[in-house]
PDB file of N, CA and C in Angstrom:
ATOM      1  N   VAL A  28      85.232  79.336 168.336  1.00  0.00           N
ATOM      2  CA  VAL A  28      84.713  80.224 169.356  1.00  0.00           C
ATOM      3  C   VAL A  28      85.636  80.168 170.566  1.00  0.00           C
ATOM      4  N   LEU A  29      86.096  81.322 170.991  1.00  0.00           N
ATOM      5  CA  LEU A  29      86.941  81.407 172.175  1.00  0.00           C
ATOM      6  C   LEU A  29      86.064  81.582 173.405  1.00  0.00           C
ATOM      7  N   VAL A  30      86.344  80.810 174.421  1.00  0.00           N
ATOM      8  CA  VAL A  30      85.584  80.876 175.663  1.00  0.00           C
ATOM      9  C   VAL A  30      86.544  81.149 176.810  1.00  0.00           C
ATOM     10  N   ASN A  31      86.210  82.154 177.625  1.00  0.00           N
ATOM     11  CA  ASN A  31      87.021  82.464 178.792  1.00  0.00           C
ATOM     12  C   ASN A  31      86.839  81.349 179.820  1.00  0.00           C
ATOM     13  N   LYS A  32      87.923  80.736 180.234  1.00  0.00           N
ATOM     14  CA  LYS A  32      87.837  79.603 181.156  1.00  0.00           C
ATOM     15  C   LYS A  32      87.859  80.019 182.622  1.00  0.00           C
ATOM     16  N   GLN A  33      87.886  81.323 182.889  1.00  0.00           N
ATOM     17  CA  GLN A  33      87.871  81.792 184.269  1.00  0.00           C
ATOM     18  C   GLN A  33      86.432  81.992 184.732  1.00  0.00           C
ATOM     19  N   GLU A  34      86.197  81.726 186.006  1.00  0.00           N
ATOM     20  CA  GLU A  34      84.865  81.922 186.582  1.00  0.00           C
ATOM     21  C   GLU A  34      84.615  83.427 186.695  1.00  0.00           C
ATOM     22  N   PRO A  35      83.529  83.956 186.095  1.00  0.00           N
ATOM     23  CA  PRO A  35      83.309  85.405 186.021  1.00  0.00           C
ATOM     24  C   PRO A  35      83.291  86.131 187.365  1.00  0.00           C
ATOM     25  N   LEU A  36      82.614  85.592 188.368  1.00  0.00           N
ATOM     26  CA  LEU A  36      82.548  86.273 189.662  1.00  0.00           C
ATOM     27  C   LEU A  36      83.921  86.321 190.319  1.00  0.00           C
ATOM     28  N   LYS A  37      84.669  85.243 190.235  1.00  0.00           N
ATOM     29  CA  LYS A  37      86.020  85.209 190.805  1.00  0.00           C
ATOM     30  C   LYS A  37      86.911  86.244 190.115  1.00  0.00           C
ATOM     31  N   LEU A  38      86.798  86.364 188.805  1.00  0.00           N
ATOM     32  CA  LEU A  38      87.578  87.350 188.058  1.00  0.00           C
ATOM     33  C   LEU A  38      87.182  88.773 188.452  1.00  0.00           C
ATOM     34  N   GLU A  39      85.879  89.015 188.605  1.00  0.00           N
ATOM     35  CA  GLU A  39      85.405  90.342 189.004  1.00  0.00           C
ATOM     36  C   GLU A  39      85.914  90.720 190.389  1.00  0.00           C
ATOM     37  N   LEU A  40      85.841  89.788 191.331  1.00  0.00           N
ATOM     38  CA  LEU A  40      86.324  90.061 192.689  1.00  0.00           C
ATOM     39  C   LEU A  40      87.829  90.286 192.712  1.00  0.00           C
ATOM     40  N   SER A  41      88.551  89.516 191.926  1.00  0.00           N
ATOM     41  CA  SER A  41      90.002  89.680 191.837  1.00  0.00           C
ATOM     42  C   SER A  41      90.353  91.060 191.279  1.00  0.00           C
ATOM     43  N   THR A  42      89.626  91.475 190.255  1.00  0.00           N
ATOM     44  CA  THR A  42      89.847  92.799 189.666  1.00  0.00           C
ATOM     45  C   THR A  42      89.537  93.897 190.679  1.00  0.00           C
ATOM     46  N   PHE A  43      88.436  93.737 191.425  1.00  0.00           N
ATOM     47  CA  PHE A  43      88.064  94.716 192.449  1.00  0.00           C
ATOM     48  C   PHE A  43      89.163  94.846 193.502  1.00  0.00           C
ATOM     49  N   LEU A  44      89.641  93.712 193.998  1.00  0.00           N
ATOM     50  CA  LEU A  44      90.688  93.740 195.023  1.00  0.00           C
ATOM     51  C   LEU A  44      91.965  94.379 194.493  1.00  0.00           C
ATOM     52  N   ASP A  45      92.321  94.079 193.247  1.00  0.00           N
ATOM     53  CA  ASP A  45      93.514  94.662 192.643  1.00  0.00           C
ATOM     54  C   ASP A  45      93.363  96.179 192.524  1.00  0.00           C
ATOM     55  N   CYS A  46      92.190  96.636 192.090  1.00  0.00           N
ATOM     56  CA  CYS A  46      91.949  98.080 191.975  1.00  0.00           C
ATOM     57  C   CYS A  46      92.022  98.760 193.340  1.00  0.00           C
ATOM     58  N   ALA A  47      91.431  98.133 194.350  1.00  0.00           N
ATOM     59  CA  ALA A  47      91.458  98.703 195.699  1.00  0.00           C
ATOM     60  C   ALA A  47      92.883  98.777 196.233  1.00  0.00           C
ATOM     61  N   ALA A  48      93.654  97.736 196.007  1.00  0.00           N
ATOM     62  CA  ALA A  48      95.029  97.695 196.514  1.00  0.00           C
ATOM     63  C   ALA A  48      95.922  98.718 195.823  1.00  0.00           C
ATOM     64  N   ARG A  49      95.658  98.978 194.551  1.00  0.00           N
ATOM     65  CA  ARG A  49      96.510  99.883 193.772  1.00  0.00           C
ATOM     66  C   ARG A  49      95.938 101.294 193.643  1.00  0.00           C
ATOM     67  N   GLY A  50      94.770 101.528 194.234  1.00  0.00           N
ATOM     68  CA  GLY A  50      94.160 102.855 194.166  1.00  0.00           C
ATOM     69  C   GLY A  50      93.651 103.214 192.785  1.00  0.00           C
ATOM     70  N   ARG A  51      93.260 102.224 192.014  1.00  0.00           N
ATOM     71  CA  ARG A  51      92.760 102.462 190.659  1.00  0.00           C
ATOM     72  C   ARG A  51      91.236 102.377 190.642  1.00  0.00           C
ATOM     73  N   GLU A  52      90.653 102.968 189.597  1.00  0.00           N
ATOM     74  CA  GLU A  52      89.203 102.886 189.437  1.00  0.00           C
ATOM     75  C   GLU A  52      88.826 101.516 188.900  1.00  0.00           C
ATOM     76  N   PHE A  53      87.682 101.008 189.356  1.00  0.00           N
ATOM     77  CA  PHE A  53      87.154  99.750 188.834  1.00  0.00           C
ATOM     78  C   PHE A  53      86.726  99.997 187.387  1.00  0.00           C
ATOM     79  N   PRO A  54      86.955  99.053 186.474  1.00  0.00           N
ATOM     80  CA  PRO A  54      86.680  99.302 185.055  1.00  0.00           C
ATOM     81  C   PRO A  54      85.200  99.480 184.704  1.00  0.00           C
ATOM     82  N   VAL A  55      84.300  99.150 185.611  1.00  0.00           N
ATOM     83  CA  VAL A  55      82.868  99.326 185.365  1.00  0.00           C
ATOM     84  C   VAL A  55      82.333 100.322 186.388  1.00  0.00           C
ATOM     85  N   SER A  56      81.710 101.385 185.890  1.00  0.00           N
ATOM     86  CA  SER A  56      81.170 102.399 186.801  1.00  0.00           C
ATOM     87  C   SER A  56      79.871 101.896 187.428  1.00  0.00           C
ATOM     88  N   PRO A  57      79.473 102.484 188.558  1.00  0.00           N
ATOM     89  CA  PRO A  57      78.187 102.105 189.154  1.00  0.00           C
ATOM     90  C   PRO A  57      77.018 102.303 188.185  1.00  0.00           C
ATOM     91  N   ALA A  58      77.059 103.361 187.389  1.00  0.00           N
ATOM     92  CA  ALA A  58      75.981 103.606 186.420  1.00  0.00           C
ATOM     93  C   ALA A  58      75.930 102.499 185.364  1.00  0.00           C
ATOM     94  N   GLN A  59      77.094 102.053 184.903  1.00  0.00           N
ATOM     95  CA  GLN A  59      77.135 100.959 183.930  1.00  0.00           C
ATOM     96  C   GLN A  59      76.621  99.661 184.549  1.00  0.00           C
ATOM     97  N   ALA A  60      76.999  99.405 185.785  1.00  0.00           N
ATOM     98  CA  ALA A  60      76.550  98.188 186.470  1.00  0.00           C
ATOM     99  C   ALA A  60      75.031  98.203 186.639  1.00  0.00           C
ATOM    100  N   LEU A  61      74.470  99.357 187.002  1.00  0.00           N
ATOM    101  CA  LEU A  61      73.023  99.478 187.163  1.00  0.00           C
ATOM    102  C   LEU A  61      72.309  99.246 185.832  1.00  0.00           C
ATOM    103  N   LEU A  62      72.823  99.829 184.768  1.00  0.00           N
ATOM    104  CA  LEU A  62      72.231  99.635 183.446  1.00  0.00           C
ATOM    105  C   LEU A  62      72.275  98.159 183.049  1.00  0.00           C
ATOM    106  N   ASN A  63      73.388  97.491 183.323  1.00  0.00           N
ATOM    107  CA  ASN A  63      73.495  96.061 183.021  1.00  0.00           C
ATOM    108  C   ASN A  63      72.447  95.260 183.781  1.00  0.00           C
ATOM    109  N   MET A  64      72.230  95.594 185.047  1.00  0.00           N
ATOM    110  CA  MET A  64      71.218  94.889 185.847  1.00  0.00           C
ATOM    111  C   MET A  64      69.813  95.134 185.291  1.00  0.00           C
ATOM    112  N   GLU A  65      69.541  96.364 184.874  1.00  0.00           N
ATOM    113  CA  GLU A  65      68.228  96.678 184.307  1.00  0.00           C
ATOM    114  C   GLU A  65      67.993  95.885 183.024  1.00  0.00           C
ATOM    115  N   ILE A  66      69.024  95.763 182.196  1.00  0.00           N
ATOM    116  CA  ILE A  66      68.915  94.980 180.963  1.00  0.00           C
ATOM    117  C   ILE A  66      68.660  93.512 181.291  1.00  0.00           C
ATOM    118  N   CYS A  67      69.385  92.977 182.257  1.00  0.00           N
ATOM    119  CA  CYS A  67      69.191  91.576 182.661  1.00  0.00           C
ATOM    120  C   CYS A  67      67.775  91.343 183.174  1.00  0.00           C
ATOM    121  N   GLU A  68      67.255  92.286 183.953  1.00  0.00           N
ATOM    122  CA  GLU A  68      65.887  92.158 184.462  1.00  0.00           C
ATOM    123  C   GLU A  68      64.872  92.202 183.324  1.00  0.00           C
ATOM    124  N   ASP A  69      65.101  93.063 182.331  1.00  0.00           N
ATOM    125  CA  ASP A  69      64.209  93.136 181.170  1.00  0.00           C
ATOM    126  C   ASP A  69      64.217  91.822 180.393  1.00  0.00           C
ATOM    127  N   VAL A  70      65.390  91.252 180.198  1.00  0.00           N
ATOM    128  CA  VAL A  70      65.501  89.972 179.491  1.00  0.00           C
ATOM    129  C   VAL A  70      64.787  88.875 180.278  1.00  0.00           C
ATOM    130  N   ALA A  71      64.992  88.844 181.589  1.00  0.00           N
ATOM    131  CA  ALA A  71      64.341  87.832 182.427  1.00  0.00           C
ATOM    132  C   ALA A  71      62.821  87.961 182.351  1.00  0.00           C
ATOM    133  N   ARG A  72      62.313  89.202 182.334  1.00  0.00           N
ATOM    134  CA  ARG A  72      60.873  89.422 182.223  1.00  0.00           C
ATOM    135  C   ARG A  72      60.334  88.879 180.897  1.00  0.00           C
ATOM    136  N   CYS A  73      61.104  89.016 179.832  1.00  0.00           N
ATOM    137  CA  CYS A  73      60.681  88.508 178.518  1.00  0.00           C
ATOM    138  C   CYS A  73      60.496  86.996 178.547  1.00  0.00           C
ATOM    139  N   PHE A  74      61.311  86.301 179.311  1.00  0.00           N
ATOM    140  CA  PHE A  74      61.228  84.845 179.379  1.00  0.00           C
ATOM    141  C   PHE A  74      60.159  84.364 180.356  1.00  0.00           C
ATOM    142  N   SER A  75      59.706  85.229 181.242  1.00  0.00           N
ATOM    143  CA  SER A  75      58.730  84.795 182.244  1.00  0.00           C
ATOM    144  C   SER A  75      57.288  85.068 181.820  1.00  0.00           C
ATOM    145  N   THR A  76      57.107  85.696 180.677  1.00  0.00           N
ATOM    146  CA  THR A  76      55.736  85.985 180.226  1.00  0.00           C
ATOM    147  C   THR A  76      55.299  85.051 179.135  1.00  0.00           C
TER     148      THR A  76
END
Protein backbone atom coordinates (compact mmCIF):
# COMPACT_ATOMS: atom_id res chain seq x y z
CA VAL A 1 0.00 0.00 0.00
CA LEU A 2 1.40 3.36 -1.03
CA VAL A 3 0.84 6.18 1.42
CA ASN A 4 1.39 9.85 0.64
CA LYS A 5 3.84 11.14 3.24
CA GLN A 6 2.89 14.79 2.76
CA GLU A 7 0.51 16.52 5.16
CA PRO A 8 -2.76 17.00 3.17
CA LEU A 9 -3.59 20.55 4.31
CA LYS A 10 -0.04 21.75 3.66
CA LEU A 11 -0.15 20.22 0.17
CA GLU A 12 -3.54 21.82 -0.54
CA LEU A 13 -2.34 25.26 0.57
CA SER A 14 0.85 24.90 -1.46
CA THR A 15 -1.19 23.98 -4.54
CA PHE A 16 -3.51 26.95 -3.96
CA LEU A 17 -0.60 29.38 -3.68
CA ASP A 18 1.04 27.94 -6.80
CA CYS A 19 -2.21 28.30 -8.77
CA ALA A 20 -2.68 31.88 -7.56
CA ALA A 21 0.90 32.82 -8.43
CA ARG A 22 0.70 31.30 -11.91
CA GLY A 23 -2.87 32.35 -12.72
CA ARG A 24 -4.08 28.77 -13.00
CA GLU A 25 -7.35 27.25 -11.86
CA PHE A 26 -7.35 25.27 -8.62
CA PRO A 27 -7.78 21.55 -9.46
CA VAL A 28 -10.92 21.26 -7.30
CA SER A 29 -13.93 23.42 -8.14
CA PRO A 30 -16.05 25.03 -5.42
CA ALA A 31 -18.92 22.70 -6.39
CA GLN A 32 -16.69 19.64 -5.96
CA ALA A 33 -15.43 20.91 -2.61
CA LEU A 34 -19.01 21.47 -1.40
CA LEU A 35 -20.04 17.98 -2.50
CA ASN A 36 -17.04 16.51 -0.66
CA MET A 37 -18.05 18.35 2.52
CA GLU A 38 -21.64 17.11 2.21
CA ILE A 39 -20.39 13.53 1.85
CA CYS A 40 -18.13 13.93 4.90
CA GLU A 41 -21.05 15.29 6.93
CA ASP A 42 -23.24 12.35 5.86
CA VAL A 43 -20.54 9.87 6.90
CA ALA A 44 -20.08 11.65 10.25
CA ARG A 45 -23.85 11.49 10.85
CA CYS A 46 -23.78 7.72 10.24
CA PHE A 47 -21.22 7.30 13.02
CA SER A 48 -23.04 9.54 15.50
CA THR A 49 -26.34 7.65 15.46
